XYZ file of C-alpha atoms in Angstrom:
740
model
C 85.021 109.962 81.029
C 82.613 112.629 81.433
C 79.313 112.633 79.143
C 80.403 113.490 75.267
C 78.031 116.312 73.737
C 79.191 119.126 71.616
C 81.787 120.831 73.763
C 81.471 124.074 74.912
C 85.318 124.993 75.867
C 83.698 126.649 79.363
C 82.891 125.283 82.601
C 79.988 127.350 82.929
C 78.655 125.661 80.008
C 74.724 127.109 79.205
C 72.322 124.449 78.660
C 68.842 124.932 76.134
C 67.254 127.787 77.808
C 70.491 129.699 78.223
C 71.097 128.420 82.021
C 74.666 127.641 83.813
C 74.733 124.365 84.369
C 77.300 125.484 86.719
C 77.364 128.113 89.878
C 78.954 131.081 90.841
C 79.930 131.705 94.257
C 76.995 134.663 93.160
C 74.368 131.556 93.059
C 75.477 130.595 96.227
C 72.737 131.198 99.613
C 75.290 130.929 102.368
C 78.431 132.519 100.030
C 76.520 135.473 99.880
C 75.334 135.312 103.862
C 78.670 135.387 105.553
C 79.895 138.467 102.271
C 76.924 140.366 102.996
C 76.361 139.283 106.603
C 76.728 141.844 109.800
C 79.794 142.314 111.556
C 79.562 139.443 114.128
C 82.107 140.362 116.979
C 83.162 137.603 119.079
C 84.808 137.774 122.515
C 87.104 134.969 124.163
C 86.116 134.656 127.287
C 89.709 134.073 129.086
C 87.939 132.990 132.772
C 86.212 129.844 130.893
C 89.934 128.400 129.833
C 90.752 124.676 130.703
C 94.137 123.799 129.674
C 94.162 119.943 129.572
C 96.616 117.271 128.227
C 96.130 118.228 124.999
C 96.119 121.750 124.953
C 93.463 123.997 125.733
C 90.035 125.230 125.735
C 88.015 128.668 125.817
C 83.972 129.434 125.397
C 83.532 132.299 122.626
C 80.621 134.956 122.611
C 78.810 136.431 120.869
C 77.361 139.199 121.690
C 73.727 140.712 119.607
C 72.615 137.396 119.195
C 74.090 135.653 121.841
C 75.880 133.196 120.782
C 77.898 130.630 122.564
C 81.109 128.411 121.238
C 83.993 125.945 122.294
C 87.240 126.677 120.918
C 89.975 123.523 121.103
C 93.652 125.200 120.955
C 96.069 121.680 120.370
C 99.926 122.310 119.545
C 101.400 118.994 118.383
C 105.134 118.049 118.498
C 105.659 118.038 114.597
C 104.899 121.965 114.467
C 101.087 122.235 114.316
C 98.940 123.978 115.951
C 94.994 122.984 115.568
C 92.049 125.344 116.155
C 88.491 123.764 116.528
C 85.646 125.417 116.889
C 81.728 123.603 117.442
C 79.137 125.170 119.186
C 79.076 124.991 122.638
C 74.786 123.181 123.207
C 74.950 122.712 120.055
C 71.030 120.622 119.729
C 72.515 117.403 117.772
C 76.190 116.384 116.918
C 77.739 118.367 113.799
C 79.493 116.914 111.298
C 83.379 115.879 111.491
C 85.859 115.052 108.137
C 86.098 110.881 109.531
C 89.423 109.581 107.360
C 91.313 111.870 106.169
C 93.588 111.945 108.932
C 95.747 109.361 109.745
C 95.435 109.577 113.381
C 96.113 110.860 116.697
C 98.945 113.622 116.443
C 101.266 113.233 119.848
C 99.770 116.440 121.298
C 101.808 119.667 123.829
C 101.552 120.076 126.903
C 100.790 124.552 126.990
C 101.995 126.228 129.908
C 100.071 129.777 130.570
C 103.997 132.717 129.316
C 101.873 135.671 130.457
C 98.410 136.466 131.119
C 96.098 139.356 132.219
C 92.973 140.847 130.894
C 92.787 141.070 127.621
C 94.657 137.984 126.734
C 96.301 134.625 127.791
C 99.739 133.639 125.834
C 100.341 129.828 126.077
C 103.246 128.179 124.772
C 104.400 125.053 124.341
C 108.176 122.501 124.202
C 111.070 124.891 124.563
C 108.855 128.584 124.012
C 110.316 129.059 120.603
C 106.304 128.562 119.548
C 103.639 130.687 120.994
C 99.810 130.926 120.568
C 98.648 134.224 121.559
C 94.386 134.662 122.512
C 92.804 138.178 122.983
C 89.672 138.335 124.188
C 88.143 141.395 122.502
C 87.080 141.116 120.200
C 88.580 137.075 120.061
C 91.749 136.833 117.773
C 94.189 133.928 117.754
C 98.057 134.602 117.336
C 100.321 131.604 116.789
C 104.169 133.205 116.857
C 107.378 131.726 117.092
C 110.375 133.582 118.199
C 108.146 136.560 119.482
C 107.012 137.030 115.808
C 103.560 136.916 114.362
C 103.193 134.137 112.035
C 99.726 133.635 111.469
C 96.321 135.728 113.195
C 93.286 134.026 112.943
C 90.471 135.870 113.209
C 91.702 139.219 112.465
C 89.495 141.031 110.750
C 86.429 138.906 112.906
C 84.145 137.001 110.086
C 84.258 133.673 112.308
C 80.877 132.401 111.357
C 78.900 129.752 112.275
C 75.031 129.060 112.007
C 73.686 126.787 114.540
C 71.807 123.707 113.852
C 68.406 124.326 114.889
C 65.693 121.659 114.488
C 62.607 122.922 111.525
C 60.048 121.746 114.012
C 60.458 124.649 116.534
C 61.986 126.930 114.264
C 58.735 127.963 111.393
C 58.557 131.466 112.701
C 62.167 132.232 112.548
C 61.847 130.525 109.321
C 58.591 132.965 108.206
C 60.556 136.282 109.187
C 64.275 135.151 107.986
C 63.817 135.468 103.759
C 65.766 135.322 100.985
C 65.454 137.198 97.447
C 67.268 134.847 95.787
C 66.236 131.452 97.778
C 62.779 131.497 99.143
C 64.103 130.275 102.716
C 66.545 129.538 104.504
C 65.872 126.245 104.900
C 65.076 125.511 101.278
C 67.146 126.517 98.426
C 66.174 126.712 94.628
C 68.339 126.781 91.832
C 67.706 126.184 87.972
C 64.889 124.063 88.451
C 66.517 121.749 91.525
C 65.655 122.237 94.939
C 67.623 121.727 97.911
C 65.874 121.177 101.067
C 68.239 121.556 104.084
C 66.900 119.323 107.372
C 69.455 121.730 109.560
C 68.208 125.220 108.286
C 71.674 127.445 107.490
C 74.402 126.075 109.302
C 77.438 127.036 107.575
C 80.618 128.450 108.529
C 83.473 130.482 108.042
C 86.735 132.627 109.551
C 89.605 134.302 108.147
C 93.485 134.446 108.436
C 95.933 136.797 108.631
C 98.827 135.355 106.715
C 101.874 138.078 108.129
C 105.084 139.034 105.843
C 103.471 135.971 102.863
C 102.904 137.702 99.416
C 102.783 134.077 97.069
C 100.146 131.676 97.900
C 99.493 128.355 96.300
C 97.826 125.213 95.935
C 93.481 124.514 96.674
C 93.641 122.336 93.754
C 91.655 121.511 91.870
C 91.398 124.558 88.981
C 92.761 125.415 85.723
C 94.915 128.153 86.578
C 98.585 129.076 87.429
C 100.164 127.894 90.696
C 99.973 130.902 92.754
C 96.984 131.454 93.760
C 95.558 135.051 93.074
C 93.299 137.990 94.384
C 90.595 137.506 94.440
C 88.391 140.939 95.072
C 87.606 141.517 92.169
C 86.600 138.236 90.924
C 85.400 135.102 92.109
C 86.877 132.787 95.242
C 88.142 129.932 94.535
C 85.877 127.438 94.858
C 86.511 123.427 96.159
C 83.293 121.468 94.714
C 83.436 118.465 92.840
C 82.291 118.218 90.183
C 82.566 116.891 86.323
C 83.430 119.821 84.111
C 83.677 118.218 80.103
C 86.087 120.167 78.762
C 86.260 123.021 81.977
C 87.230 127.018 81.413
C 91.117 127.742 81.115
C 92.345 129.996 83.888
C 89.114 129.374 86.136
C 88.463 129.201 89.666
C 85.020 126.831 89.285
C 85.400 123.992 91.100
C 86.906 120.281 88.877
C 86.503 116.917 89.901
C 88.208 117.059 93.225
C 89.640 119.517 96.383
C 92.259 120.171 98.937
C 91.807 122.138 101.415
C 95.027 123.215 101.272
C 96.735 126.497 101.345
C 100.965 126.981 100.820
C 103.029 130.259 102.310
C 105.948 130.654 101.017
C 108.004 133.806 101.705
C 112.651 133.718 101.057
C 113.084 132.802 105.176
C 109.836 130.217 105.911
C 107.120 127.928 104.459
C 102.980 127.622 106.295
C 100.529 126.444 105.067
C 96.689 126.536 106.558
C 94.909 122.960 106.086
C 90.867 123.550 106.682
C 89.707 120.381 106.995
C 86.506 119.883 105.632
C 84.470 117.953 103.149
C 81.478 120.356 102.147
C 81.619 123.189 99.806
C 84.272 126.028 100.109
C 84.973 128.639 98.402
C 88.302 130.733 99.402
C 89.223 134.125 98.580
C 92.109 135.079 98.732
C 93.491 139.279 99.649
C 97.368 140.155 99.256
C 97.695 143.026 100.700
C 98.396 146.309 98.296
C 100.907 148.058 97.136
C 102.463 151.260 98.524
C 100.556 153.080 95.906
C 97.423 151.200 96.275
C 97.629 151.480 99.980
C 98.893 155.168 100.236
C 98.262 158.178 98.811
C 99.550 160.240 101.405
C 103.373 162.800 99.517
C 106.186 159.897 99.871
C 108.034 161.650 102.321
C 105.636 160.545 104.511
C 104.515 156.983 103.304
C 106.038 153.762 105.116
C 106.010 150.633 103.512
C 103.547 147.465 104.855
C 104.495 144.729 105.448
C 103.459 142.579 102.938
C 100.600 139.823 104.219
C 97.889 137.894 102.646
C 94.200 137.626 104.044
C 92.593 134.389 103.324
C 89.136 133.874 103.764
C 87.340 130.266 103.847
C 83.513 129.349 103.971
C 82.248 126.942 104.316
C 78.153 124.859 104.036
C 78.080 122.729 107.082
C 80.614 121.911 109.456
C 82.832 123.026 111.914
C 85.445 124.879 111.753
C 89.004 122.501 112.057
C 92.324 124.648 110.650
C 95.451 123.236 111.244
C 98.453 125.635 110.598
C 101.905 124.127 110.069
C 104.401 126.270 110.972
C 106.977 124.301 108.336
C 109.650 126.787 108.574
C 111.456 124.401 104.976
C 108.837 123.597 101.833
C 110.551 119.951 103.363
C 109.287 120.558 107.179
C 106.101 121.259 105.823
C 105.685 118.401 103.236
C 106.806 116.422 106.617
C 103.889 118.090 108.234
C 101.031 118.031 106.383
C 102.070 113.650 105.447
C 101.866 113.552 108.907
C 98.479 114.719 109.236
C 96.372 113.034 106.330
C 99.368 110.519 105.235
C 101.946 109.397 102.908
C 101.828 108.344 99.438
C 101.204 105.177 98.600
C 104.442 103.546 97.377
C 103.187 102.656 93.839
C 103.930 99.725 91.961
C 106.664 99.710 89.234
C 105.756 99.176 86.646
C 102.655 102.106 86.918
C 105.166 105.142 86.403
C 105.991 103.238 82.827
C 103.734 104.576 80.407
C 100.245 103.709 80.208
C 97.583 103.833 76.998
C 94.250 104.050 77.265
C 90.909 104.702 74.912
C 87.329 105.416 75.254
C 87.549 102.208 74.185
C 88.874 99.554 73.044
C 86.404 97.962 70.046
C 87.125 93.986 71.648
C 90.331 90.760 72.883
C 92.078 91.910 69.142
C 91.541 95.143 69.315
C 93.864 94.750 72.850
C 96.350 92.636 71.203
C 96.437 94.395 68.062
C 97.652 97.365 70.135
C 100.131 95.780 72.860
C 101.325 94.391 68.871
C 101.927 97.331 67.496
C 104.274 98.690 71.154
C 106.483 95.878 69.757
C 106.086 96.343 66.561
C 107.407 99.506 66.567
C 110.186 99.427 69.876
C 108.172 101.222 71.766
C 107.989 100.578 75.734
C 104.518 100.621 77.858
C 103.505 99.131 80.747
C 99.530 99.469 81.409
C 96.625 99.160 78.449
C 93.098 100.749 79.639
C 89.480 99.978 79.103
C 86.687 101.908 79.601
C 83.207 100.975 79.977
C 82.070 99.553 76.753
C 83.708 96.125 78.085
C 80.662 95.798 80.591
C 78.113 93.630 80.547
C 75.805 97.221 80.003
C 77.843 99.354 81.484
C 77.887 96.983 84.474
C 80.432 97.004 86.661
C 82.255 93.856 87.314
C 81.164 92.121 84.064
C 82.265 91.558 80.679
C 80.802 91.622 78.091
C 80.958 88.469 76.155
C 80.812 89.043 72.792
C 83.326 91.040 72.851
C 85.468 90.015 75.824
C 84.680 86.495 76.190
C 87.953 85.642 77.508
C 89.265 88.221 79.777
C 91.371 86.426 82.077
C 93.299 84.875 79.377
C 93.468 87.977 77.675
C 95.555 89.195 80.992
C 96.918 86.048 81.060
C 98.572 86.830 77.598
C 100.210 90.437 78.571
C 101.197 89.058 81.540
C 104.216 87.225 79.902
C 105.298 90.206 78.867
C 105.517 92.227 81.931
C 102.259 93.700 81.316
C 99.514 94.998 83.396
C 96.016 95.408 82.174
C 93.219 98.799 83.775
C 89.800 98.685 84.470
C 87.078 100.776 84.415
C 84.757 100.856 87.746
C 82.331 103.918 88.172
C 80.390 104.234 91.861
C 77.100 104.546 89.670
C 75.095 100.657 89.786
C 72.579 100.354 86.418
C 69.087 99.648 88.234
C 68.665 95.464 87.938
C 66.021 93.406 89.782
C 68.226 90.660 87.844
C 71.214 91.765 88.303
C 72.836 89.639 90.739
C 75.240 92.698 92.680
C 72.420 94.967 92.312
C 69.691 93.086 94.138
C 72.452 92.411 97.027
C 73.923 95.880 97.422
C 70.067 97.468 97.368
C 69.053 94.112 99.390
C 72.521 95.162 102.491
C 71.053 98.712 102.397
C 74.540 100.185 100.598
C 72.918 102.625 98.834
C 72.511 105.984 99.193
C 68.708 107.006 99.827
C 66.987 110.205 98.857
C 65.618 113.131 101.348
C 62.285 111.149 101.773
C 64.271 108.490 102.465
C 63.896 105.745 99.433
C 67.048 104.847 98.128
C 68.502 107.503 96.016
C 68.191 107.103 91.814
C 70.312 109.942 89.144
C 71.518 109.025 85.379
C 74.882 107.395 84.247
C 76.272 105.558 82.219
C 73.708 102.747 82.614
C 70.669 105.262 82.380
C 69.045 104.661 85.976
C 71.219 103.971 88.781
C 71.684 103.920 92.155
C 74.693 105.039 94.256
C 77.551 103.157 96.467
C 77.344 104.330 99.524
C 80.858 104.369 100.703
C 81.123 106.921 103.408
C 79.344 104.017 105.190
C 83.051 101.560 106.323
C 80.079 98.284 106.094
C 79.201 99.400 101.809
C 83.578 99.558 101.472
C 84.342 96.120 103.266
C 81.089 94.840 100.738
C 82.421 96.825 97.563
C 86.206 95.843 98.842
C 84.672 91.883 98.133
C 83.870 91.982 94.574
C 87.237 92.116 93.720
C 88.070 89.079 94.394
C 89.394 86.695 92.554
C 86.409 84.411 93.089
C 83.133 87.404 92.637
C 85.134 89.042 90.259
C 85.212 86.313 87.394
C 87.110 86.598 84.417
C 89.931 89.124 86.988
C 93.260 87.632 87.644
C 96.527 89.288 89.912
C 97.367 91.081 87.380
C 94.428 93.369 86.986
C 93.764 97.125 87.837
C 90.891 99.593 88.882
C 90.213 103.497 87.785
C 87.926 104.614 89.555
C 85.709 107.386 87.645
C 83.077 108.921 87.786
C 82.823 109.861 90.890
C 82.543 113.086 92.043
C 79.830 112.025 91.423
C 78.817 112.322 88.347
C 75.374 112.595 88.006
C 73.548 113.325 84.068
C 70.388 114.984 85.571
C 71.464 115.956 88.787
C 72.231 120.256 90.476
C 75.292 120.674 88.656
C 75.083 117.307 87.526
C 76.057 115.280 90.950
C 73.748 114.336 93.908
C 71.576 116.643 95.042
C 72.502 117.300 98.097
C 69.769 116.630 100.140
C 69.821 112.624 99.938
C 70.663 111.600 102.896
C 74.310 109.340 103.518
C 74.689 106.563 106.817
C 74.581 108.065 109.811
C 71.665 110.026 108.774
C 73.498 112.826 107.125
C 73.084 115.028 104.152
C 75.713 114.217 101.223
C 76.452 118.529 101.719
C 78.547 117.645 104.321
C 80.301 114.672 103.118
C 80.548 115.763 99.195
C 83.916 116.165 99.323
C 84.222 113.084 101.117
C 82.827 111.285 97.410
C 85.424 110.089 95.641
C 88.633 109.876 97.861
C 85.276 106.445 100.121
C 85.469 105.081 97.474
C 88.904 105.301 95.983
C 90.294 103.990 99.631
C 87.604 101.399 99.421
C 88.924 100.020 96.053
C 92.341 99.938 97.529
C 91.464 98.206 100.180
C 89.335 95.286 97.880
C 93.389 95.327 95.699
C 95.156 94.895 99.234
C 91.952 91.307 100.345
C 92.908 90.070 96.634
C 96.423 89.999 96.657
C 96.566 88.957 101.156
C 98.399 92.152 101.817
C 101.584 91.020 99.315
C 101.387 93.160 96.196
C 100.838 96.849 96.565
C 97.804 98.044 94.468
C 97.729 100.266 90.983
C 94.395 102.607 91.111
C 93.252 105.286 89.509
C 90.465 108.005 90.211
C 89.255 111.504 88.867
C 88.255 112.751 91.778
C 90.020 112.945 94.887
C 90.166 115.103 98.849
C 92.735 115.227 100.808
C 94.529 111.937 101.623
C 93.867 110.458 98.411
C 97.505 110.277 97.787
C 97.743 107.006 100.603
C 95.035 105.514 97.472
C 97.228 105.936 94.758
C 96.995 108.046 91.572
C 94.537 111.266 90.134
C 94.685 113.243 86.850
C 93.006 115.835 85.704
C 90.839 114.764 83.952
C 88.321 115.803 80.392
C 91.010 117.759 78.586
C 91.016 119.239 74.934
C 93.489 118.243 72.512
C 95.029 122.462 72.179
C 98.124 124.540 72.857
C 96.149 126.119 76.031
C 95.670 122.470 77.320
C 99.672 121.809 77.393
C 100.569 124.685 79.124
C 97.808 124.591 82.129
C 98.570 121.521 82.930
C 102.125 122.033 84.366
C 100.678 124.067 86.757
C 97.661 122.478 87.250
C 100.308 119.197 88.318
C 102.254 121.372 90.642
C 99.571 122.643 92.064
C 98.206 119.058 92.819
C 101.962 118.429 94.067
C 102.308 121.182 96.372
C 98.965 120.034 98.168
C 100.480 116.437 98.476
C 98.831 114.213 95.704
C 101.762 113.950 94.054
C 101.081 111.138 91.887
C 99.197 112.980 89.465
C 99.347 113.004 84.941
C 97.032 114.626 82.665
C 95.803 113.205 79.581
C 99.003 113.049 76.529
C 97.156 114.691 74.091
C 93.927 115.867 75.511
C 90.961 113.177 75.851
C 89.143 115.292 73.436
C 89.288 116.801 70.824
C 92.357 115.765 67.659
C 95.526 116.865 68.110
C 97.965 117.573 65.109
C 101.229 115.719 65.061
C 104.015 118.712 66.256
C 100.910 119.396 69.254
C 101.020 115.371 70.532
C 104.957 114.709 69.573
C 104.901 118.376 72.361
C 102.833 116.740 75.132
C 104.452 113.237 74.996
C 107.786 115.217 75.280
C 106.590 116.821 78.036
C 103.674 113.678 80.098
C 106.994 111.455 80.382
C 108.400 113.975 82.671
C 105.395 114.388 84.558
C 104.203 111.318 87.621
C 101.754 109.054 85.836
C 102.600 108.982 82.340
C 98.634 108.397 80.169
C 97.622 108.926 77.031
C 94.227 109.178 76.920
C 91.342 110.096 74.193
C 87.704 109.972 73.870
C 85.875 107.562 71.145
C 84.354 110.203 69.447
C 88.501 111.087 68.815
C 90.647 110.003 66.069
C 93.340 106.871 67.016
C 96.072 108.292 68.179
C 98.878 105.079 68.790
C 102.195 106.378 68.629
C 102.846 105.077 65.624
C 99.806 106.494 63.195
C 100.935 109.935 62.618
C 104.106 109.071 60.379
C 107.437 107.442 60.586
C 108.446 111.142 62.003
C 106.626 111.004 64.769
C 106.790 107.503 65.627
C 110.479 108.298 66.115
C 110.362 110.852 68.349
C 107.651 109.319 70.247
C 109.445 106.077 71.116
C 112.733 108.113 71.409
C 110.166 110.002 74.195
C 109.523 106.943 76.128
C 112.872 104.820 75.802
C 113.838 108.108 78.102
C 110.568 107.568 80.054
C 112.381 104.271 81.435
C 115.415 105.693 81.400
C 114.634 107.268 84.900
C 112.398 104.538 86.158
C 115.346 104.333 88.822
C 114.923 107.870 89.829
C 110.912 108.211 89.286
C 111.201 105.446 91.802
C 113.442 106.613 94.250
C 111.394 109.688 94.181
C 108.622 108.308 94.860
C 110.144 106.318 97.550
C 111.336 109.547 99.078
C 107.738 110.884 98.678
C 106.308 107.503 100.408
C 108.530 108.192 103.355
C 109.274 111.855 103.460
C 106.203 113.375 101.942
C 108.325 115.068 99.852
C 106.520 115.129 96.059
C 108.982 114.167 92.793
C 107.693 116.926 90.917
C 107.896 120.692 92.440
C 108.248 124.829 91.980
C 111.476 125.756 91.418
C 110.542 127.502 94.862
C 110.664 123.976 96.657
C 114.482 123.659 95.536
C 115.485 126.974 95.917
C 113.638 128.331 98.587
C 115.574 132.407 99.072
C 115.448 133.175 95.628
C 112.278 135.339 95.303
C 112.427 134.929 91.348
C 111.688 131.394 91.697
C 108.316 131.980 93.268
C 105.920 133.188 90.495
C 107.516 130.584 87.652
C 105.494 127.620 87.148
C 105.979 126.931 83.716
C 109.077 125.217 84.876
C 110.051 122.590 87.171
C 112.309 120.752 89.462
C 111.994 116.541 89.214
C 113.765 115.869 92.521
C 116.695 117.670 93.738
C 118.417 116.881 90.409
C 116.364 117.512 87.336
C 114.863 121.207 86.015
C 112.456 120.739 83.069
C 111.008 123.177 81.553
C 108.767 121.609 78.000
C 107.970 123.347 74.916
C 104.092 123.951 75.185
C 104.092 127.306 71.929
C 103.732 125.724 67.915
C 106.116 126.303 66.349
C 109.108 127.033 68.401
C 112.627 126.256 67.461
C 114.446 127.686 70.643
C 113.100 128.266 73.822
C 113.967 130.128 76.922
C 115.107 128.277 80.373
C 115.337 129.513 84.022
C 118.383 128.657 85.529
C 117.850 129.336 89.660
C 120.908 129.764 91.695
C 123.684 131.656 91.258
C 127.260 130.309 91.087
C 125.584 126.661 90.490
C 126.169 125.446 87.135
C 123.026 123.145 85.114
C 124.018 120.724 82.960
C 121.710 119.549 80.216
C 120.344 115.637 80.032
C 118.253 116.263 76.500
C 116.964 118.633 74.464
C 114.227 118.527 72.415
C 113.834 121.913 70.616
């Protein structure tokens, strides 16, 4: 839920002075520096090669700048290759993303196959796979049975700005001026000044994916499933932001980020995982068509093998890039799950229907809605409470006038085997008379400003402080807040919704936290911004596991996410709009999340903001009942939309849809067990099940549910019939149901 104001349905919302609230790439200094900067030419010093139990190390040298880097290449038993590049002699450690990788993968021993003054070729295991490191210009090829699959630094875009000590680099600061930002140590956007403690420290590189012309992933964006060429448009931005009523067909950042790109062709699926939690841009360049690439006579023209060039640019950290070699989609999903973790097996109730609104007014309102489902014979499992249930937006509390007996309310629902979910945001109201605020303040659990004071920003309670979930001690403290004796009014049937955890800061730059805020260990927020919601999700998960003594699987929904968030629960697509266009875009958005390892995902039924007409509402229920997370939700400024408020015809249609969902619950539960054990998502693009059928590669309006059901939701108003693409020549498809 984001701040509700009269919406302009766009993600670049002008403020009162006409300035854009959210950045485009042209506003970002490190992106401009890398895109406009010189072509550096690194050399791999082959005589520095050291073979280790975890692979091989090489030193890299850029001749003009004399920049020295250290390259580590690690092949793993699950057919992945990790490429790690850091400074050879850093003045202090660069940030490395913690907690996302679930453990050290089993490494393979490398052996030299060929070596010359120009290159060295290394192999492992059976010898099917090889890496070839070229001396000058440096590039690294990954081969399978002598076919080059991917080339790292193929276009020489390797970039690493060395950490600096400002006290020793004031002369350099005065020399390196930037017309847009004033200096490399300071950057301004609107009225916000960002002071960089370590100077410019961005990283980047490019990879060529040979033979591929279809790539997917990189959520979260309100766009199609297949990634688009970015030559003449914005790059894909990975920077978690609270974007109300986001623009459609956009590559600007939304609530979560997963830096996983998946490439597919008929005989292979390949992945690239760029482990970096700072602001990141990704450019995608497909190889040109014959007509574009060559104007010579047709008789002389030779068809070039297709390829996709991918360029990654991040503001900080190290270069930590893992190539997943597949070769099948199923093997790639397994490889990624082994890296970042498998989907948590959801409790069965969480796969049913959820009823939510900002806000159900009081206990009587909740019970009335609960009774309404019984009265109208519509099954459901969970009812939700938004921020108004608290005492003045103090999380872990209840408004005693509206919810005088919250434990009794939960027991009332539990008698019907139903659950209650409440919201818990990461900001804490500044209130010296509130014990939880004092406990967090005195325990050192808040993020600090660059001046060393506790950082304060504005959110729902007004002036707020933000918990530093990057600190394991803070996460443990927060987890204990969910214990039954500490969270007064809670019972074992209460579950949790983490919202506003990008984090959202109403008066901050781009409505989020300043990049120069300081976390545990002295790390600037810029280094770990995209991890913030991930770590709150983790702490909540651990709190609910601890509450049950490890005997019950928790349910937690988070709006913000990163790679690995699948281990903790579900995500959704945020503040969507009640329109046919948003219904239509929800399908590729959920497919992108599924491909990128976040299979427990959904979109708010009916749209969060504005009021759907009855036809749109019914069609949205029909679509969402065939998606993993199934929740109706709406903003407080919208009309009430419980399923029985639109007349008997609409009530009957919604009842039928929800009943069909419950008939399929055993199938959904089986699919989630498969995701939990193999990494294969329940929601699958057609090409996952039909990998050699090229007609499936661009389809994103229909999909497979597991390997047995094909879904094609109706997303156009007034539809009387619908065309369905049936893949698999020779297969016989049997209609399960028709809702047109």
